[in-house]
Coordinates of C-alpha atoms in Angstrom, one line a residue:
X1 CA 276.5 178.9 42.6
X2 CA 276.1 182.8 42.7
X3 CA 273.6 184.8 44.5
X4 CA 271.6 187.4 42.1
X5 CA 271.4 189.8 44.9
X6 CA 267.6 192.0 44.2
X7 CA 268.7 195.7 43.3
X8 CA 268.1 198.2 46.3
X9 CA 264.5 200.0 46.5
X10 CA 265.5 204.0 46.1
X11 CA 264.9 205.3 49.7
X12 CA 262.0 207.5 49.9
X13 CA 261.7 210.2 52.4
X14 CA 258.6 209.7 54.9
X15 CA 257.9 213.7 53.9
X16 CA 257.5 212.7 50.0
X17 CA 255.4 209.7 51.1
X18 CA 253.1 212.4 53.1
X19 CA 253.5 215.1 50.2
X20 CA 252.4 212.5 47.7
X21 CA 249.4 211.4 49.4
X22 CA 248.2 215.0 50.0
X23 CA 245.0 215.9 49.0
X24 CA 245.5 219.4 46.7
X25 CA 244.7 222.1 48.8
X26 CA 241.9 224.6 47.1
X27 CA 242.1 228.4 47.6
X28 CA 239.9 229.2 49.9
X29 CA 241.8 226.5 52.4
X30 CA 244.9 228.6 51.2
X31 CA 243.2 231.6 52.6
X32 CA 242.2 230.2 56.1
X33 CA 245.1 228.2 56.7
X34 CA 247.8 231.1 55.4
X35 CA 245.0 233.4 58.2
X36 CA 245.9 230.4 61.3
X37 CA 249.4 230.6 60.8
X38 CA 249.3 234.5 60.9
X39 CA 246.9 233.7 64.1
X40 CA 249.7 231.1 65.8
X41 CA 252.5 234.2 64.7
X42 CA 250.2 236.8 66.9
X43 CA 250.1 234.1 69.8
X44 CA 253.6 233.7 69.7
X45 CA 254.4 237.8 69.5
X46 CA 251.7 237.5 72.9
X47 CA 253.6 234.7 74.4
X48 CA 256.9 236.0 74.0
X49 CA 256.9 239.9 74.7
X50 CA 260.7 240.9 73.9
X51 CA 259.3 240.7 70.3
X52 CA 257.8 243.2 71.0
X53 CA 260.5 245.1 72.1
X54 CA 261.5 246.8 68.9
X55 CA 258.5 248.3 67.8
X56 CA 257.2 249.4 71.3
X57 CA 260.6 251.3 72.8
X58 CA 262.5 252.0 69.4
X59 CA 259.8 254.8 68.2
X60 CA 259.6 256.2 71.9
X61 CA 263.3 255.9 72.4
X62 CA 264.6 257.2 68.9
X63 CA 262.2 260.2 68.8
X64 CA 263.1 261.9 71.8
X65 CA 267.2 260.9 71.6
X66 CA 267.5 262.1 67.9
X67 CA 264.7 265.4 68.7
X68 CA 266.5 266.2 71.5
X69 CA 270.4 265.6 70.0
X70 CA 270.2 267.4 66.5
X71 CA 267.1 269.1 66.7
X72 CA 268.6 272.5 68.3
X73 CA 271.6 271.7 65.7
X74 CA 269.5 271.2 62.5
X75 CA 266.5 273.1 62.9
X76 CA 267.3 275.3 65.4
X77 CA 265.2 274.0 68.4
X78 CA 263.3 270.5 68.8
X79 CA 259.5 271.5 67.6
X80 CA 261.0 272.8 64.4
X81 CA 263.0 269.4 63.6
X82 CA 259.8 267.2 64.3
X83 CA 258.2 268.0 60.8
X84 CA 261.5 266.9 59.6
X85 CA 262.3 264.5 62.2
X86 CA 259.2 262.2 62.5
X87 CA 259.0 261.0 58.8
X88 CA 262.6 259.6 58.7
X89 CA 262.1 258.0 62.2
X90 CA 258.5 256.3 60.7
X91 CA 260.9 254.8 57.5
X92 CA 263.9 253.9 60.0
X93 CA 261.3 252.0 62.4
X94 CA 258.9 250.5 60.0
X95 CA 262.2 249.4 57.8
X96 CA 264.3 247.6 60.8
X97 CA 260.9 246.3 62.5
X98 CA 261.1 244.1 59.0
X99 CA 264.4 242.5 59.7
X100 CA 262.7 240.3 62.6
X101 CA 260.6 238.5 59.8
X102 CA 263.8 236.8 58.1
X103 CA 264.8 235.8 61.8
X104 CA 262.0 234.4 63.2
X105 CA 261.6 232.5 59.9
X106 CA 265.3 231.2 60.4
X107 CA 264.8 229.7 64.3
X108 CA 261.6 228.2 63.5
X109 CA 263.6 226.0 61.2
X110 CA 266.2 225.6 62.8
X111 CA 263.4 224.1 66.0
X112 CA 262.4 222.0 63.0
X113 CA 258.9 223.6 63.3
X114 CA 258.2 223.2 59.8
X115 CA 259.5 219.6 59.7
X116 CA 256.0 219.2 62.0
X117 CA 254.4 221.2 58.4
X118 CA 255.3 218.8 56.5
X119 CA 253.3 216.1 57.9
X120 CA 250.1 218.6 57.6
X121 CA 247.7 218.2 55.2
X122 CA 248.0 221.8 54.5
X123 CA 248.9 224.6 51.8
X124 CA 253.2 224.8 51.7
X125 CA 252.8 228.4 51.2
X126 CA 250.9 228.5 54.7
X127 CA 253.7 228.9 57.0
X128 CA 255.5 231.3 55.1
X129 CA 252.6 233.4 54.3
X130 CA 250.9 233.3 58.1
X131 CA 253.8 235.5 59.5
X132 CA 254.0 237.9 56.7
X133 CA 250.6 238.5 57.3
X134 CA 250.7 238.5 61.4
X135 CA 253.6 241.3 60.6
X136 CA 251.3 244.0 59.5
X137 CA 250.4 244.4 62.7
X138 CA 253.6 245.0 64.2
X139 CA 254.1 247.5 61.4
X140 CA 251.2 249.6 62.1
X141 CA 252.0 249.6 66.3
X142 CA 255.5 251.1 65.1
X143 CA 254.2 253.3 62.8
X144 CA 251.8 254.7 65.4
X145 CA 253.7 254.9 68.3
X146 CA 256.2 257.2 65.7
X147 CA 253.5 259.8 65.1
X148 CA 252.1 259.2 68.4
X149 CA 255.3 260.3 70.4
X150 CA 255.3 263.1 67.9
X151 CA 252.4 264.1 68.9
X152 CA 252.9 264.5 72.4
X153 CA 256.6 266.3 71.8
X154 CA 254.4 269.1 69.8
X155 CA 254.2 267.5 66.1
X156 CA 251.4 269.1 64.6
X157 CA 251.4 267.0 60.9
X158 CA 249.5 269.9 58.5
X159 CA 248.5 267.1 56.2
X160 CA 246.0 266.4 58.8
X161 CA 244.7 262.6 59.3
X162 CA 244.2 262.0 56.0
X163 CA 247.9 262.5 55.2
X164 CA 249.0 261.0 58.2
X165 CA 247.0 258.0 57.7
X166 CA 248.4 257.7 54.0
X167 CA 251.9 258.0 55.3
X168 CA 251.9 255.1 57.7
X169 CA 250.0 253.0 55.1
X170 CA 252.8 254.0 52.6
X171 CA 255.4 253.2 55.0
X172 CA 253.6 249.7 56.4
X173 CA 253.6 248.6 52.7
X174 CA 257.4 249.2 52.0
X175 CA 258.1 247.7 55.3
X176 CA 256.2 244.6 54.0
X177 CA 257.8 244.5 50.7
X178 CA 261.3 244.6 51.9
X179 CA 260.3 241.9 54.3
X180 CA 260.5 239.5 51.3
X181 CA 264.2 240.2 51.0
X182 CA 265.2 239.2 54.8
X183 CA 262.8 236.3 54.3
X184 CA 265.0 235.0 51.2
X185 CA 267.8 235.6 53.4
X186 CA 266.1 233.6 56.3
X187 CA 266.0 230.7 54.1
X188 CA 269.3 230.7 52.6
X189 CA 271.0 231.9 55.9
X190 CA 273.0 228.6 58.3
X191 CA 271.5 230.6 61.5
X192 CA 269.9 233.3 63.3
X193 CA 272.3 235.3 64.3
X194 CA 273.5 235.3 60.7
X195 CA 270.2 236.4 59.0
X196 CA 270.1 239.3 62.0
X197 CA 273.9 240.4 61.0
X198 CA 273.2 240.4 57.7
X199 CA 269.7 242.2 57.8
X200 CA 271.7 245.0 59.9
X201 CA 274.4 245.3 57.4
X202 CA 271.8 246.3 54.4
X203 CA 269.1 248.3 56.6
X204 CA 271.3 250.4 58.4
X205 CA 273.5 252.0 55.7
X206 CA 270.4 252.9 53.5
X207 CA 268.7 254.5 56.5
X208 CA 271.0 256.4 57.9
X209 CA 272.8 257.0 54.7
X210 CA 269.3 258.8 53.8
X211 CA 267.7 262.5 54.2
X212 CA 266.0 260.9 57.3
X213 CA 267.7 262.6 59.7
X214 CA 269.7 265.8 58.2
X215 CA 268.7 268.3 54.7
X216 CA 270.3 266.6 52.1
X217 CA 272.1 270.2 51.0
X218 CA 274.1 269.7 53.9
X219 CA 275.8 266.8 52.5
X220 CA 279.1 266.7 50.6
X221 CA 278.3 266.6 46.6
X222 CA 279.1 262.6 46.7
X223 CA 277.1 261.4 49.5
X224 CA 274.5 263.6 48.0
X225 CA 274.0 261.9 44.8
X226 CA 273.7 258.9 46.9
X227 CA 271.3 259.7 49.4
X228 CA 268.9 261.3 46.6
X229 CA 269.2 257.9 44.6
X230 CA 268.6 255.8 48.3
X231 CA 265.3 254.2 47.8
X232 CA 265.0 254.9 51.2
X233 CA 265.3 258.7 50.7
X234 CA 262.1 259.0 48.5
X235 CA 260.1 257.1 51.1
X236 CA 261.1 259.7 53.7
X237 CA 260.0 262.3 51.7
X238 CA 257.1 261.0 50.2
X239 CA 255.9 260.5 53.9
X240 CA 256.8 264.3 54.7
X241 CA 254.8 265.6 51.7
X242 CA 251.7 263.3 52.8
X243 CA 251.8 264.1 56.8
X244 CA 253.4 267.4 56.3
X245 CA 251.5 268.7 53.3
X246 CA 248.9 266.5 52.5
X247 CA 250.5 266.3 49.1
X248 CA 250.7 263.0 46.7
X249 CA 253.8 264.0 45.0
X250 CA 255.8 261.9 42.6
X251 CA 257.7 260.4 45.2
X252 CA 255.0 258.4 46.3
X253 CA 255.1 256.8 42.8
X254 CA 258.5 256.1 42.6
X255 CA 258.4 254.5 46.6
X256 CA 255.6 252.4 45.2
X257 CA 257.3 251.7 42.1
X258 CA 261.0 250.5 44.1
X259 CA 258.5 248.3 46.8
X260 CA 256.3 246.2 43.5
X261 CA 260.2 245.4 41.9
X262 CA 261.7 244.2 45.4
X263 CA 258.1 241.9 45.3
X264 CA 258.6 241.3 42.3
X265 CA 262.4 239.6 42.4
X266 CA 262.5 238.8 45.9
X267 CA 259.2 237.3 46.7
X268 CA 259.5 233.9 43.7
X269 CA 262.7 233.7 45.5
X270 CA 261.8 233.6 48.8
X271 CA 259.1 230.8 47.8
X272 CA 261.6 228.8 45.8
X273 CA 264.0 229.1 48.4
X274 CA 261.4 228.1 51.5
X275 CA 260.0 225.0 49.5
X276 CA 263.5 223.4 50.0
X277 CA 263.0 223.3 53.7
X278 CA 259.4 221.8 53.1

């Protein structure tokens, strides 16, 4: 006599048993639990100061080294290169102080902290959002340290602080903007190390490959074309008309413009890609 054997239950995750009990989350819970994860990212910047590293001693360090390198070259002597100087060193710090976002987000999954999420009775967007949030902080200590070394080297920005002000706000946004890209790669990157390699490989060309750091007219024709169409480019010098000059120009509009399409494509990716891990 044969056995009817009973057909095989479909194994069911214990996450998808937790994410199908979940209560749905209203906005306002959004809101305070996306402002505790940002609050447990600040903790963990305090708890482990190396983080802090980059955006502490990079401004200080790169100011005085490039100042004191090309300034005599460039501009003739060091107080002369700061106006052009200080601006390209804001984008360059604000720009690779982002890369640490992707990271970070990379070897807290790789701890399986967001395994531990997934049990929570809390928004999915949470953990992704908390850190993007806790990073405007770190943003703004680069960005001041930049003008403030500047300041003590004998910057004197004639946009006053107004147009200093606007600079480091238009610098902190694009620095949050391209955040979204090295968070997509922190989610579809197998480790660390590769998300930090990879970060370097696309920051570091654009920035130095940039009017930064030297007049573009000093260029050869080719490398000109490209530094002028380097989104990078027009956020250095819409920073040196708003600190330098106090003047909005249309580079301002087309920095803001480049940062709302990199939001635009990179940030739905980001999310798609982050929900797989949760």
């Amino acid at each position: 006599m044969s056995t009817v054997i009973a057909p095989a239950r479909e194994a069911v995750r214990a996450a998808d048993r937790v994410a199908a009990a979940r209560r749905r989350v209203s906005m306002g819970e959004t809101v305070g639990q996306t402002l505790t994860m940002a609050w447990r990212a600040l903790k963990k910047m305090r708890r482990n100061p190396e983080q802090f590293f980059d955006v502490a001693l990079q401004p200080i360090l790169f100011t005085a080294m490039f100042a004191f390198i090309f300034g005599g070259a460039i501009a003739g002597d060091v107080e002369s290169y700061l106006p052009l100087m200080i601006p390209g060193i804001l984008a360059q710090t604000v720009l690779t102080t982002c890369m640490a976002t992707g990271t970070q987000l990379r070897e807290d999954l790789e701890k399986g902290v967001f395994d531990r999420f997934k049990s929570l009775p809390i928004a999915r967007i949470a953990p992704l959002a908390g850190p993007m949030v806790a990073d405007l902080l770190r943003y703004t200590i680069a960005a001041t340290l930049t003008f403030g070394m500047g300041l003590v080297m004998g910057y004197r920005p004639a946009g006053g602080a107004g147009g200093v002000l606007a600079a480091i706000l238009l610098a902190i946004f694009t620095g949050w903007s391209l955040a979204w890209v090295f968070t997509w790669v922190g989610t579809i990157a197998r480790s660390a190390q590769a998300v930090q390699g990879i970060s370097m490989m696309i920051l570091f060309p654009l920035t130095f490959l940039s009017n930064a750091f030297v007049p573009v007219e000093t260029l050869p024709g080719w490398l000109a074309a490209f530094v002028r169409f380097n989104p990078v480019s027009h956020l250095v010098t819409a920073t040196r008309d708003l600190a330098n000059s106090g003047l909005v120009s249309g580079e301002v509009a087309w920095t803001l413009l480049a940062c709302l399409i990199v939001i635009v494509i990179f940030a739905p990716l980001s999310v798609r890609s982050y929900k797989r891990h949760m």
